[in-house]
């Protein structure tokens, strides 16, 4: 068995590949847009093709690999390497992906949820270094988390421990989420649902935003900075539900370190100071609870995926 590893980060917009040597140096990379309509075999064929090309570029063979890690925003039966569903590519459902990949790439292959991989990367190389327990929160188009307990990723019975975004907070009320329920945290605080939430609140607040043109996270961020009442109300609502979500996680796990990653961290203190205030409003026991931003930049996905091996 070789000593090189490949980490693959299959996200909603792009699929990134990183080849790491035995000293953990990134020695090769590839990238292509996410094939949104691909089914399991089509997507797997693309992965196989790119892995082989990545090896060839470095004059390596499959035997030089110690393994391949793949992270996706998915419900995955971890032990089986079986994809139940993935929100990045809706046509990949109920697919024995590891079995398929292993036929052409006969090395150890590990498939895991993207938040778990990000948690692993931040825990080993980023904001969680040296801590015993850590909750990684991805606050992005969706909301998800990865749980580190006693230095190890906790996956639960099947593999989707930490799907905190789909915990229900207003069951059957609010927007319908991709999880097919109404009222999960993601539907209240995920970036994907910002335009719908803006429109729902528009009748109650004044705004200078052009609602016909742009109501996504970037528009909201700008409008908040300009003091727009509607944008502020949407942001307050997100902060409220995020704060409640964190408080609930804190109550069940009593982990005192939260690390935030994902696109909405660009909101910075504007959002996260409000989240903190909401958390503190419910927390009546004055033991320290730390909020930190993730430290690793755009490569955390491929790093975390390679760490699975
Ligand atoms: Zn949901």
PDB file of C-alpha atoms and ligand atoms in Angstrom:
ATOM      1  CA  UNK A   1       0.000   0.000   0.000  1.00  0.00           C
ATOM      2  CA  UNK A   2       1.234   3.479  -0.862  1.00  0.00           C
ATOM      3  CA  UNK A   3       1.373   6.611   1.207  1.00  0.00           C
ATOM      4  CA  UNK A   4      -0.455   9.178  -0.935  1.00  0.00           C
ATOM      5  CA  UNK A   5      -4.056  10.157  -0.260  1.00  0.00           C
ATOM      6  CA  UNK A   6      -6.715  11.838  -2.362  1.00  0.00           C
ATOM      7  CA  UNK A   7      -9.328  14.084  -0.747  1.00  0.00           C
ATOM      8  CA  UNK A   8     -12.441  14.926  -2.772  1.00  0.00           C
ATOM      9  CA  UNK A   9     -14.850  17.690  -1.806  1.00  0.00           C
ATOM     10  CA  UNK A  10     -18.093  17.374  -3.805  1.00  0.00           C
ATOM     11  CA  UNK A  11     -20.093  20.487  -3.008  1.00  0.00           C
ATOM     12  CA  UNK A  12     -23.091  22.239  -4.474  1.00  0.00           C
ATOM     13  CA  UNK A  13     -21.163  24.205  -7.101  1.00  0.00           C
ATOM     14  CA  UNK A  14     -17.842  22.460  -7.652  1.00  0.00           C
ATOM     15  CA  UNK A  15     -16.012  19.205  -7.097  1.00  0.00           C
ATOM     16  CA  UNK A  16     -12.425  19.728  -5.852  1.00  0.00           C
ATOM     17  CA  UNK A  17      -9.695  17.064  -5.706  1.00  0.00           C
ATOM     18  CA  UNK A  18      -6.478  17.244  -3.696  1.00  0.00           C
ATOM     19  CA  UNK A  19      -3.566  14.803  -3.805  1.00  0.00           C
ATOM     20  CA  UNK A  20      -1.551  14.711  -0.567  1.00  0.00           C
ATOM     21  CA  UNK A  21       1.841  13.106  -0.023  1.00  0.00           C
ATOM     22  CA  UNK A  22       2.935  11.240   3.126  1.00  0.00           C
ATOM     23  CA  UNK A  23       3.981  14.512   4.804  1.00  0.00           C
ATOM     24  CA  UNK A  24       0.522  15.935   4.171  1.00  0.00           C
ATOM     25  CA  UNK A  25       1.678  18.353   1.462  1.00  0.00           C
ATOM     26  CA  UNK A  26      -0.853  19.137  -1.234  1.00  0.00           C
ATOM     27  CA  UNK A  27       1.002  18.042  -4.364  1.00  0.00           C
ATOM     28  CA  UNK A  28      -1.745  18.071  -6.980  1.00  0.00           C
ATOM     29  CA  UNK A  29      -5.250  19.381  -7.489  1.00  0.00           C
ATOM     30  CA  UNK A  30      -8.124  19.280  -9.951  1.00  0.00           C
ATOM     31  CA  UNK A  31     -11.546  20.837 -10.051  1.00  0.00           C
ATOM     32  CA  UNK A  32     -14.703  20.747 -12.154  1.00  0.00           C
ATOM     33  CA  UNK A  33     -18.257  22.079 -11.828  1.00  0.00           C
ATOM     34  CA  UNK A  34     -20.687  19.844  -9.934  1.00  0.00           C
ATOM     35  CA  UNK A  35     -22.667  17.770 -12.446  1.00  0.00           C
ATOM     36  CA  UNK A  36     -26.001  18.666 -10.862  1.00  0.00           C
ATOM     37  CA  UNK A  37     -28.029  16.162 -12.947  1.00  0.00           C
ATOM     38  CA  UNK A  38     -25.642  13.204 -12.695  1.00  0.00           C
ATOM     39  CA  UNK A  39     -26.817   9.928 -11.197  1.00  0.00           C
ATOM     40  CA  UNK A  40     -24.643   7.727  -8.990  1.00  0.00           C
ATOM     41  CA  UNK A  41     -22.740   5.801 -11.695  1.00  0.00           C
ATOM     42  CA  UNK A  42     -22.250   8.920 -13.853  1.00  0.00           C
ATOM     43  CA  UNK A  43     -20.841  10.913 -10.967  1.00  0.00           C
ATOM     44  CA  UNK A  44     -18.674   7.998  -9.847  1.00  0.00           C
ATOM     45  CA  UNK A  45     -17.251   7.592 -13.351  1.00  0.00           C
ATOM     46  CA  UNK A  46     -16.272  11.262 -13.259  1.00  0.00           C
ATOM     47  CA  UNK A  47     -14.534  10.762  -9.911  1.00  0.00           C
ATOM     48  CA  UNK A  48     -12.659   7.716 -11.220  1.00  0.00           C
ATOM     49  CA  UNK A  49     -11.548   9.581 -14.341  1.00  0.00           C
ATOM     50  CA  UNK A  50     -10.298  12.574 -12.340  1.00  0.00           C
ATOM     51  CA  UNK A  51      -8.495  10.479  -9.729  1.00  0.00           C
ATOM     52  CA  UNK A  52      -6.675   8.540 -12.433  1.00  0.00           C
ATOM     53  CA  UNK A  53      -5.740  11.805 -14.187  1.00  0.00           C
ATOM     54  CA  UNK A  54      -4.504  13.291 -10.907  1.00  0.00           C
ATOM     55  CA  UNK A  55      -2.257  10.266 -10.360  1.00  0.00           C
ATOM     56  CA  UNK A  56      -1.006  10.308 -13.920  1.00  0.00           C
ATOM     57  CA  UNK A  57      -0.033  13.990 -13.671  1.00  0.00           C
ATOM     58  CA  UNK A  58       2.314  13.092 -10.797  1.00  0.00           C
ATOM     59  CA  UNK A  59       3.552   9.857 -12.422  1.00  0.00           C
ATOM     60  CA  UNK A  60       1.872   7.802  -9.720  1.00  0.00           C
ATOM     61  CA  UNK A  61      -0.092   4.545  -9.866  1.00  0.00           C
ATOM     62  CA  UNK A  62      -3.085   3.359  -7.890  1.00  0.00           C
ATOM     63  CA  UNK A  63      -0.694   1.268  -5.774  1.00  0.00           C
ATOM     64  CA  UNK A  64       0.879   4.510  -4.542  1.00  0.00           C
ATOM     65  CA  UNK A  65      -2.395   5.431  -2.830  1.00  0.00           C
ATOM     66  CA  UNK A  66      -3.181   4.745   0.811  1.00  0.00           C
ATOM     67  CA  UNK A  67      -6.778   5.675   0.181  1.00  0.00           C
ATOM     68  CA  UNK A  68      -9.393   8.128  -1.035  1.00  0.00           C
ATOM     69  CA  UNK A  69     -11.775  10.234   1.065  1.00  0.00           C
ATOM     70  CA  UNK A  70     -14.906  11.793  -0.401  1.00  0.00           C
ATOM     71  CA  UNK A  71     -17.069  14.383   1.348  1.00  0.00           C
ATOM     72  CA  UNK A  72     -20.531  15.367   0.154  1.00  0.00           C
ATOM     73  CA  UNK A  73     -23.539  17.160   1.662  1.00  0.00           C
ATOM     74  CA  UNK A  74     -25.329  13.860   2.090  1.00  0.00           C
ATOM     75  CA  UNK A  75     -27.024  11.333   4.263  1.00  0.00           C
ATOM     76  CA  UNK A  76     -24.517   8.485   4.045  1.00  0.00           C
ATOM     77  CA  UNK A  77     -24.587   5.070   5.711  1.00  0.00           C
ATOM     78  CA  UNK A  78     -21.020   5.482   6.885  1.00  0.00           C
ATOM     79  CA  UNK A  79     -20.046   1.847   7.467  1.00  0.00           C
ATOM     80  CA  UNK A  80     -21.438   0.764   4.095  1.00  0.00           C
ATOM     81  CA  UNK A  81     -20.275   3.762   2.014  1.00  0.00           C
ATOM     82  CA  UNK A  82     -23.863   3.979   0.794  1.00  0.00           C
ATOM     83  CA  UNK A  83     -25.446   7.281  -0.266  1.00  0.00           C
ATOM     84  CA  UNK A  84     -29.076   7.580   0.870  1.00  0.00           C
ATOM     85  CA  UNK A  85     -29.429  11.042  -0.629  1.00  0.00           C
ATOM     86  CA  UNK A  86     -27.285  14.055  -1.387  1.00  0.00           C
ATOM     87  CA  UNK A  87     -28.559  17.599  -1.633  1.00  0.00           C
ATOM     88  CA  UNK A  88     -25.843  18.575  -4.134  1.00  0.00           C
ATOM     89  CA  UNK A  89     -26.993  16.057  -6.786  1.00  0.00           C
ATOM     90  CA  UNK A  90     -30.597  15.015  -6.426  1.00  0.00           C
ATOM     91  CA  UNK A  91     -30.381  12.083  -8.833  1.00  0.00           C
ATOM     92  CA  UNK A  92     -27.920  10.296  -6.570  1.00  0.00           C
ATOM     93  CA  UNK A  93     -30.125   8.294  -4.244  1.00  0.00           C
ATOM     94  CA  UNK A  94     -29.852   4.869  -2.642  1.00  0.00           C
ATOM     95  CA  UNK A  95     -26.529   4.196  -4.279  1.00  0.00           C
ATOM     96  CA  UNK A  96     -23.732   1.882  -3.127  1.00  0.00           C
ATOM     97  CA  UNK A  97     -21.079   4.376  -4.130  1.00  0.00           C
ATOM     98  CA  UNK A  98     -18.067   2.896  -2.389  1.00  0.00           C
ATOM     99  CA  UNK A  99     -18.723  -0.507  -3.921  1.00  0.00           C
ATOM    100  CA  UNK A 100     -18.956   1.095  -7.369  1.00  0.00           C
ATOM    101  CA  UNK A 101     -15.795   3.207  -6.950  1.00  0.00           C
ATOM    102  CA  UNK A 102     -13.766   0.325  -5.534  1.00  0.00           C
ATOM    103  CA  UNK A 103     -14.196  -1.706  -8.715  1.00  0.00           C
ATOM    104  CA  UNK A 104     -11.973   0.744 -10.599  1.00  0.00           C
ATOM    105  CA  UNK A 105     -10.073   2.270  -7.666  1.00  0.00           C
ATOM    106  CA  UNK A 106      -9.147  -0.746  -5.504  1.00  0.00           C
ATOM    107  CA  UNK A 107      -7.936   1.177  -2.439  1.00  0.00           C
ATOM    108  CA  UNK A 108      -9.620   2.018   0.901  1.00  0.00           C
ATOM    109  CA  UNK A 109     -12.374   4.557   0.145  1.00  0.00           C
ATOM    110  CA  UNK A 110     -14.211   6.518   2.839  1.00  0.00           C
ATOM    111  CA  UNK A 111     -17.367   8.540   2.161  1.00  0.00           C
ATOM    112  CA  UNK A 112     -18.618  11.072   4.681  1.00  0.00           C
ATOM    113  CA  UNK A 113     -20.794  14.096   5.142  1.00  0.00           C
ATOM    114  CA  UNK A 114     -19.155  17.442   4.276  1.00  0.00           C
ATOM    115  CA  UNK A 115     -19.726  18.981   7.717  1.00  0.00           C
ATOM    116  CA  UNK A 116     -18.003  15.996   9.321  1.00  0.00           C
ATOM    117  CA  UNK A 117     -14.986  16.481   7.051  1.00  0.00           C
ATOM    118  CA  UNK A 118     -14.834  20.201   7.794  1.00  0.00           C
ATOM    119  CA  UNK A 119     -15.052  19.444  11.519  1.00  0.00           C
ATOM    120  CA  UNK A 120     -12.172  16.991  11.244  1.00  0.00           C
ATOM    121  CA  UNK A 121     -10.024  19.500   9.332  1.00  0.00           C
ATOM    122  CA  UNK A 122     -10.711  22.342  11.790  1.00  0.00           C
ATOM    123  CA  UNK A 123     -10.155  20.057  14.750  1.00  0.00           C
ATOM    124  CA  UNK A 124      -6.784  18.776  13.544  1.00  0.00           C
ATOM    125  CA  UNK A 125      -5.393  21.855  11.771  1.00  0.00           C
ATOM    126  CA  UNK A 126      -7.606  24.857  12.539  1.00  0.00           C
ATOM    127  CA  UNK A 127      -9.662  26.576  15.225  1.00  0.00           C
ATOM    128  CA  UNK A 128     -10.283  23.411  17.255  1.00  0.00           C
ATOM    129  CA  UNK A 129      -6.650  22.376  17.766  1.00  0.00           C
ATOM    130  CA  UNK A 130      -5.935  21.280  21.312  1.00  0.00           C
ATOM    131  CA  UNK A 131      -9.554  21.110  22.471  1.00  0.00           C
ATOM    132  CA  UNK A 132     -11.180  17.946  23.791  1.00  0.00           C
ATOM    133  CA  UNK A 133     -14.671  18.468  22.363  1.00  0.00           C
ATOM    134  CA  UNK A 134     -15.818  20.727  19.553  1.00  0.00           C
ATOM    135  CA  UNK A 135     -18.953  21.457  17.541  1.00  0.00           C
ATOM    136  CA  UNK A 136     -18.306  22.625  13.997  1.00  0.00           C
ATOM    137  CA  UNK A 137     -21.228  24.580  12.544  1.00  0.00           C
ATOM    138  CA  UNK A 138     -21.461  25.138   8.818  1.00  0.00           C
ATOM    139  CA  UNK A 139     -23.597  28.244   8.334  1.00  0.00           C
ATOM    140  CA  UNK A 140     -24.026  28.517   4.612  1.00  0.00           C
ATOM    141  CA  UNK A 141     -26.767  27.847   2.046  1.00  0.00           C
ATOM    142  CA  UNK A 142     -27.629  25.085   4.498  1.00  0.00           C
ATOM    143  CA  UNK A 143     -26.892  24.503   8.170  1.00  0.00           C
ATOM    144  CA  UNK A 144     -25.039  21.413   9.351  1.00  0.00           C
ATOM    145  CA  UNK A 145     -22.540  20.397  11.945  1.00  0.00           C
ATOM    146  CA  UNK A 146     -19.824  17.950  12.795  1.00  0.00           C
ATOM    147  CA  UNK A 147     -19.348  16.743  16.360  1.00  0.00           C
ATOM    148  CA  UNK A 148     -15.937  16.036  17.863  1.00  0.00           C
ATOM    149  CA  UNK A 149     -16.238  14.193  21.150  1.00  0.00           C
ATOM    150  CA  UNK A 150     -13.123  13.184  23.096  1.00  0.00           C
ATOM    151  CA  UNK A 151     -11.003  13.980  20.052  1.00  0.00           C
ATOM    152  CA  UNK A 152     -13.004  11.828  17.660  1.00  0.00           C
ATOM    153  CA  UNK A 153     -15.683  12.496  15.123  1.00  0.00           C
ATOM    154  CA  UNK A 154     -19.002  11.219  16.455  1.00  0.00           C
ATOM    155  CA  UNK A 155     -21.179   9.850  13.647  1.00  0.00           C
ATOM    156  CA  UNK A 156     -23.998   8.138  15.518  1.00  0.00           C
ATOM    157  CA  UNK A 157     -25.638   4.849  14.551  1.00  0.00           C
ATOM    158  CA  UNK A 158     -25.840   5.385  10.786  1.00  0.00           C
ATOM    159  CA  UNK A 159     -23.608   8.349  10.052  1.00  0.00           C
ATOM    160  CA  UNK A 160     -25.647  11.522  10.244  1.00  0.00           C
ATOM    161  CA  UNK A 161     -25.099  12.669  13.800  1.00  0.00           C
ATOM    162  CA  UNK A 162     -24.867  16.452  13.751  1.00  0.00           C
ATOM    163  CA  UNK A 163     -27.561  17.133  11.157  1.00  0.00           C
ATOM    164  CA  UNK A 164     -28.556  19.984  13.426  1.00  0.00           C
ATOM    165  CA  UNK A 165     -29.965  22.060  10.570  1.00  0.00           C
ATOM    166  CA  UNK A 166     -32.839  19.611  10.215  1.00  0.00           C
ATOM    167  CA  UNK A 167     -33.777  19.581  13.880  1.00  0.00           C
ATOM    168  CA  UNK A 168     -37.347  20.865  14.060  1.00  0.00           C
ATOM    169  CA  UNK A 169     -37.999  24.101  15.903  1.00  0.00           C
ATOM    170  CA  UNK A 170     -41.429  25.092  14.504  1.00  0.00           C
ATOM    171  CA  UNK A 171     -42.766  21.715  13.315  1.00  0.00           C
ATOM    172  CA  UNK A 172     -45.134  22.003  10.323  1.00  0.00           C
ATOM    173  CA  UNK A 173     -44.827  25.786  10.288  1.00  0.00           C
ATOM    174  CA  UNK A 174     -42.684  27.970   8.059  1.00  0.00           C
ATOM    175  CA  UNK A 175     -40.943  27.160   4.804  1.00  0.00           C
ATOM    176  CA  UNK A 176     -40.536  23.652   3.472  1.00  0.00           C
ATOM    177  CA  UNK A 177     -36.905  22.504   3.517  1.00  0.00           C
ATOM    178  CA  UNK A 178     -35.130  20.057   1.214  1.00  0.00           C
ATOM    179  CA  UNK A 179     -35.462  17.535   4.073  1.00  0.00           C
ATOM    180  CA  UNK A 180     -39.225  17.575   3.220  1.00  0.00           C
ATOM    181  CA  UNK A 181     -40.243  19.001   6.591  1.00  0.00           C
ATOM    182  CA  UNK A 182     -41.442  22.469   7.477  1.00  0.00           C
ATOM    183  CA  UNK A 183     -39.905  24.355  10.345  1.00  0.00           C
ATOM    184  CA  UNK A 184     -36.394  22.945  10.688  1.00  0.00           C
ATOM    185  CA  UNK A 185     -33.594  25.317  11.716  1.00  0.00           C
ATOM    186  CA  UNK A 186     -32.192  25.347   8.196  1.00  0.00           C
ATOM    187  CA  UNK A 187     -35.436  26.755   6.806  1.00  0.00           C
ATOM    188  CA  UNK A 188     -35.175  29.640   9.300  1.00  0.00           C
ATOM    189  CA  UNK A 189     -31.473  30.352   9.121  1.00  0.00           C
ATOM    190  CA  UNK A 190     -29.989  28.755   5.992  1.00  0.00           C
ATOM    191  CA  UNK A 191     -28.801  31.071   3.217  1.00  0.00           C
ATOM    192  CA  UNK A 192     -30.819  29.191   0.599  1.00  0.00           C
ATOM    193  CA  UNK A 193     -34.073  30.356   2.167  1.00  0.00           C
ATOM    194  CA  UNK A 194     -33.164  34.025   2.600  1.00  0.00           C
ATOM    195  CA  UNK A 195     -35.055  35.215  -0.533  1.00  0.00           C
ATOM    196  CA  UNK A 196     -38.249  33.444   0.585  1.00  0.00           C
ATOM    197  CA  UNK A 197     -37.958  34.851   4.094  1.00  0.00           C
ATOM    198  CA  UNK A 198     -37.403  38.370   2.745  1.00  0.00           C
ATOM    199  CA  UNK A 199     -40.596  38.143   0.697  1.00  0.00           C
ATOM    200  CA  UNK A 200     -42.591  36.803   3.644  1.00  0.00           C
ATOM    201  CA  UNK A 201     -41.531  39.692   5.858  1.00  0.00           C
ATOM    202  CA  UNK A 202     -41.755  42.393   3.198  1.00  0.00           C
ATOM    203  CA  UNK A 203     -45.274  43.501   4.094  1.00  0.00           C
ATOM    204  CA  UNK A 204     -44.351  44.259   7.707  1.00  0.00           C
ATOM    205  CA  UNK A 205     -41.166  46.314   7.300  1.00  0.00           C
ATOM    206  CA  UNK A 206     -40.007  49.289   5.300  1.00  0.00           C
ATOM    207  CA  UNK A 207     -37.247  48.671   2.817  1.00  0.00           C
ATOM    208  CA  UNK A 208     -35.199  50.302   0.117  1.00  0.00           C
ATOM    209  CA  UNK A 209     -34.201  46.893  -1.273  1.00  0.00           C
ATOM    210  CA  UNK A 210     -35.282  46.120  -4.796  1.00  0.00           C
ATOM    211  CA  UNK A 211     -37.334  43.012  -4.019  1.00  0.00           C
ATOM    212  CA  UNK A 212     -37.920  42.172  -7.664  1.00  0.00           C
ATOM    213  CA  UNK A 213     -34.218  42.098  -8.375  1.00  0.00           C
ATOM    214  CA  UNK A 214     -32.089  40.688  -5.609  1.00  0.00           C
ATOM    215  CA  UNK A 215     -32.941  39.312  -2.172  1.00  0.00           C
ATOM    216  CA  UNK A 216     -30.135  36.829  -1.471  1.00  0.00           C
ATOM    217  CA  UNK A 217     -27.554  36.853   1.320  1.00  0.00           C
ATOM    218  CA  UNK A 218     -25.276  39.358  -0.407  1.00  0.00           C
ATOM    219  CA  UNK A 219     -28.153  41.807  -0.937  1.00  0.00           C
ATOM    220  CA  UNK A 220     -29.271  41.390   2.680  1.00  0.00           C
ATOM    221  CA  UNK A 221     -25.756  41.941   3.988  1.00  0.00           C
ATOM    222  CA  UNK A 222     -25.397  45.192   2.062  1.00  0.00           C
ATOM    223  CA  UNK A 223     -28.873  46.387   3.065  1.00  0.00           C
ATOM    224  CA  UNK A 224     -28.164  45.575   6.733  1.00  0.00           C
ATOM    225  CA  UNK A 225     -25.043  47.686   6.624  1.00  0.00           C
ATOM    226  CA  UNK A 226     -27.201  50.529   5.240  1.00  0.00           C
ATOM    227  CA  UNK A 227     -29.599  50.087   8.168  1.00  0.00           C
ATOM    228  CA  UNK A 228     -32.494  48.780   6.083  1.00  0.00           C
ATOM    229  CA  UNK A 229     -35.368  47.766   8.441  1.00  0.00           C
ATOM    230  CA  UNK A 230     -36.519  44.731   6.402  1.00  0.00           C
ATOM    231  CA  UNK A 231     -32.980  43.383   6.016  1.00  0.00           C
ATOM    232  CA  UNK A 232     -32.365  43.901   9.736  1.00  0.00           C
ATOM    233  CA  UNK A 233     -35.549  42.027  10.606  1.00  0.00           C
ATOM    234  CA  UNK A 234     -34.519  39.067   8.451  1.00  0.00           C
ATOM    235  CA  UNK A 235     -31.060  39.061  10.010  1.00  0.00           C
ATOM    236  CA  UNK A 236     -32.497  39.275  13.535  1.00  0.00           C
ATOM    237  CA  UNK A 237     -34.700  36.293  12.785  1.00  0.00           C
ATOM    238  CA  UNK A 238     -31.741  34.261  11.494  1.00  0.00           C
ATOM    239  CA  UNK A 239     -29.699  35.206  14.552  1.00  0.00           C
ATOM    240  CA  UNK A 240     -32.542  34.198  16.829  1.00  0.00           C
ATOM    241  CA  UNK A 241     -32.919  30.736  15.325  1.00  0.00           C
ATOM    242  CA  UNK A 242     -29.170  30.161  15.132  1.00  0.00           C
ATOM    243  CA  UNK A 243     -28.801  31.180  18.768  1.00  0.00           C
ATOM    244  CA  UNK A 244     -31.603  28.808  19.770  1.00  0.00           C
ATOM    245  CA  UNK A 245     -30.056  26.007  17.695  1.00  0.00           C
ATOM    246  CA  UNK A 246     -26.673  26.462  19.397  1.00  0.00           C
ATOM    247  CA  UNK A 247     -28.287  26.652  22.801  1.00  0.00           C
ATOM    248  CA  UNK A 248     -30.112  23.364  22.194  1.00  0.00           C
ATOM    249  CA  UNK A 249     -26.900  21.681  21.028  1.00  0.00           C
ATOM    250  CA  UNK A 250     -25.138  23.026  24.123  1.00  0.00           C
ATOM    251  CA  UNK A 251     -27.842  21.586  26.347  1.00  0.00           C
ATOM    252  CA  UNK A 252     -27.659  18.099  24.887  1.00  0.00           C
ATOM    253  CA  UNK A 253     -23.879  17.812  24.502  1.00  0.00           C
ATOM    254  CA  UNK A 254     -22.525  20.449  26.882  1.00  0.00           C
ATOM    255  CA  UNK A 255     -19.671  21.172  24.487  1.00  0.00           C
ATOM    256  CA  UNK A 256     -18.228  24.628  25.112  1.00  0.00           C
ATOM    257  CA  UNK A 257     -16.495  25.299  21.793  1.00  0.00           C
ATOM    258  CA  UNK A 258     -18.399  26.185  18.617  1.00  0.00           C
ATOM    259  CA  UNK A 259     -16.445  26.770  15.406  1.00  0.00           C
ATOM    260  CA  UNK A 260     -18.289  28.479  12.547  1.00  0.00           C
ATOM    261  CA  UNK A 261     -17.541  27.963   8.880  1.00  0.00           C
ATOM    262  CA  UNK A 262     -19.463  28.449   5.650  1.00  0.00           C
ATOM    263  CA  UNK A 263     -20.475  31.344   3.429  1.00  0.00           C
ATOM    264  CA  UNK A 264     -22.575  33.242   5.978  1.00  0.00           C
ATOM    265  CA  UNK A 265     -19.513  33.784   8.195  1.00  0.00           C
ATOM    266  CA  UNK A 266     -18.897  36.708   5.808  1.00  0.00           C
ATOM    267  CA  UNK A 267     -21.628  38.462   7.767  1.00  0.00           C
ATOM    268  CA  UNK A 268     -19.100  38.563  10.614  1.00  0.00           C
ATOM    269  CA  UNK A 269     -20.097  40.379  13.827  1.00  0.00           C
ATOM    270  CA  UNK A 270     -23.231  41.773  12.175  1.00  0.00           C
ATOM    271  CA  UNK A 271     -24.769  38.297  12.394  1.00  0.00           C
ATOM    272  CA  UNK A 272     -22.645  36.487  14.950  1.00  0.00           C
ATOM    273  CA  UNK A 273     -22.751  39.155  17.676  1.00  0.00           C
ATOM    274  CA  UNK A 274     -26.529  38.845  17.446  1.00  0.00           C
ATOM    275  CA  UNK A 275     -26.288  35.031  17.566  1.00  0.00           C
ATOM    276  CA  UNK A 276     -24.112  35.334  20.653  1.00  0.00           C
ATOM    277  CA  UNK A 277     -26.596  37.681  22.305  1.00  0.00           C
ATOM    278  CA  UNK A 278     -29.417  35.234  21.631  1.00  0.00           C
ATOM    279  CA  UNK A 279     -27.398  32.323  23.005  1.00  0.00           C
ATOM    280  CA  UNK A 280     -26.518  34.313  26.130  1.00  0.00           C
ATOM    281  CA  UNK A 281     -30.133  35.383  26.597  1.00  0.00           C
ATOM    282  CA  UNK A 282     -31.101  31.737  27.185  1.00  0.00           C
ATOM    283  CA  UNK A 283     -27.947  30.589  28.970  1.00  0.00           C
ATOM    284  CA  UNK A 284     -28.144  31.287  32.692  1.00  0.00           C
ATOM    285  CA  UNK A 285     -25.092  29.391  33.933  1.00  0.00           C
ATOM    286  CA  UNK A 286     -21.929  31.494  33.671  1.00  0.00           C
ATOM    287  CA  UNK A 287     -19.461  28.856  32.503  1.00  0.00           C
ATOM    288  CA  UNK A 288     -17.378  29.879  29.473  1.00  0.00           C
ATOM    289  CA  UNK A 289     -18.675  28.961  26.016  1.00  0.00           C
ATOM    290  CA  UNK A 290     -16.452  29.930  23.117  1.00  0.00           C
ATOM    291  CA  UNK A 291     -17.513  30.957  19.608  1.00  0.00           C
ATOM    292  CA  UNK A 292     -14.726  30.936  17.019  1.00  0.00           C
ATOM    293  CA  UNK A 293     -14.556  31.317  13.274  1.00  0.00           C
ATOM    294  CA  UNK A 294     -12.979  28.525  11.230  1.00  0.00           C
ATOM    295  CA  UNK A 295      -9.324  29.121  10.363  1.00  0.00           C
ATOM    296  CA  UNK A 296      -8.798  27.006   7.269  1.00  0.00           C
ATOM    297  CA  UNK A 297      -9.551  28.702   3.966  1.00  0.00           C
ATOM    298  CA  UNK A 298     -11.045  27.162   0.846  1.00  0.00           C
ATOM    299  CA  UNK A 299      -9.096  23.883   1.029  1.00  0.00           C
ATOM    300  CA  UNK A 300     -10.737  22.628   4.236  1.00  0.00           C
ATOM    301  CA  UNK A 301     -12.968  20.261   2.241  1.00  0.00           C
ATOM    302  CA  UNK A 302     -10.199  18.367   0.480  1.00  0.00           C
ATOM    303  CA  UNK A 303      -8.052  18.410   3.637  1.00  0.00           C
ATOM    304  CA  UNK A 304     -10.876  16.983   5.738  1.00  0.00           C
ATOM    305  CA  UNK A 305     -11.721  14.402   3.061  1.00  0.00           C
ATOM    306  CA  UNK A 306      -8.108  13.224   2.927  1.00  0.00           C
ATOM    307  CA  UNK A 307      -8.096  13.014   6.735  1.00  0.00           C
ATOM    308  CA  UNK A 308     -10.869  10.419   6.519  1.00  0.00           C
ATOM    309  CA  UNK A 309      -8.377   7.935   5.151  1.00  0.00           C
TER     310      UNK A 309
HETATM  311 ZN1  LIG B   1     -34.581  20.614   6.917  1.00  0.00          ZN
END
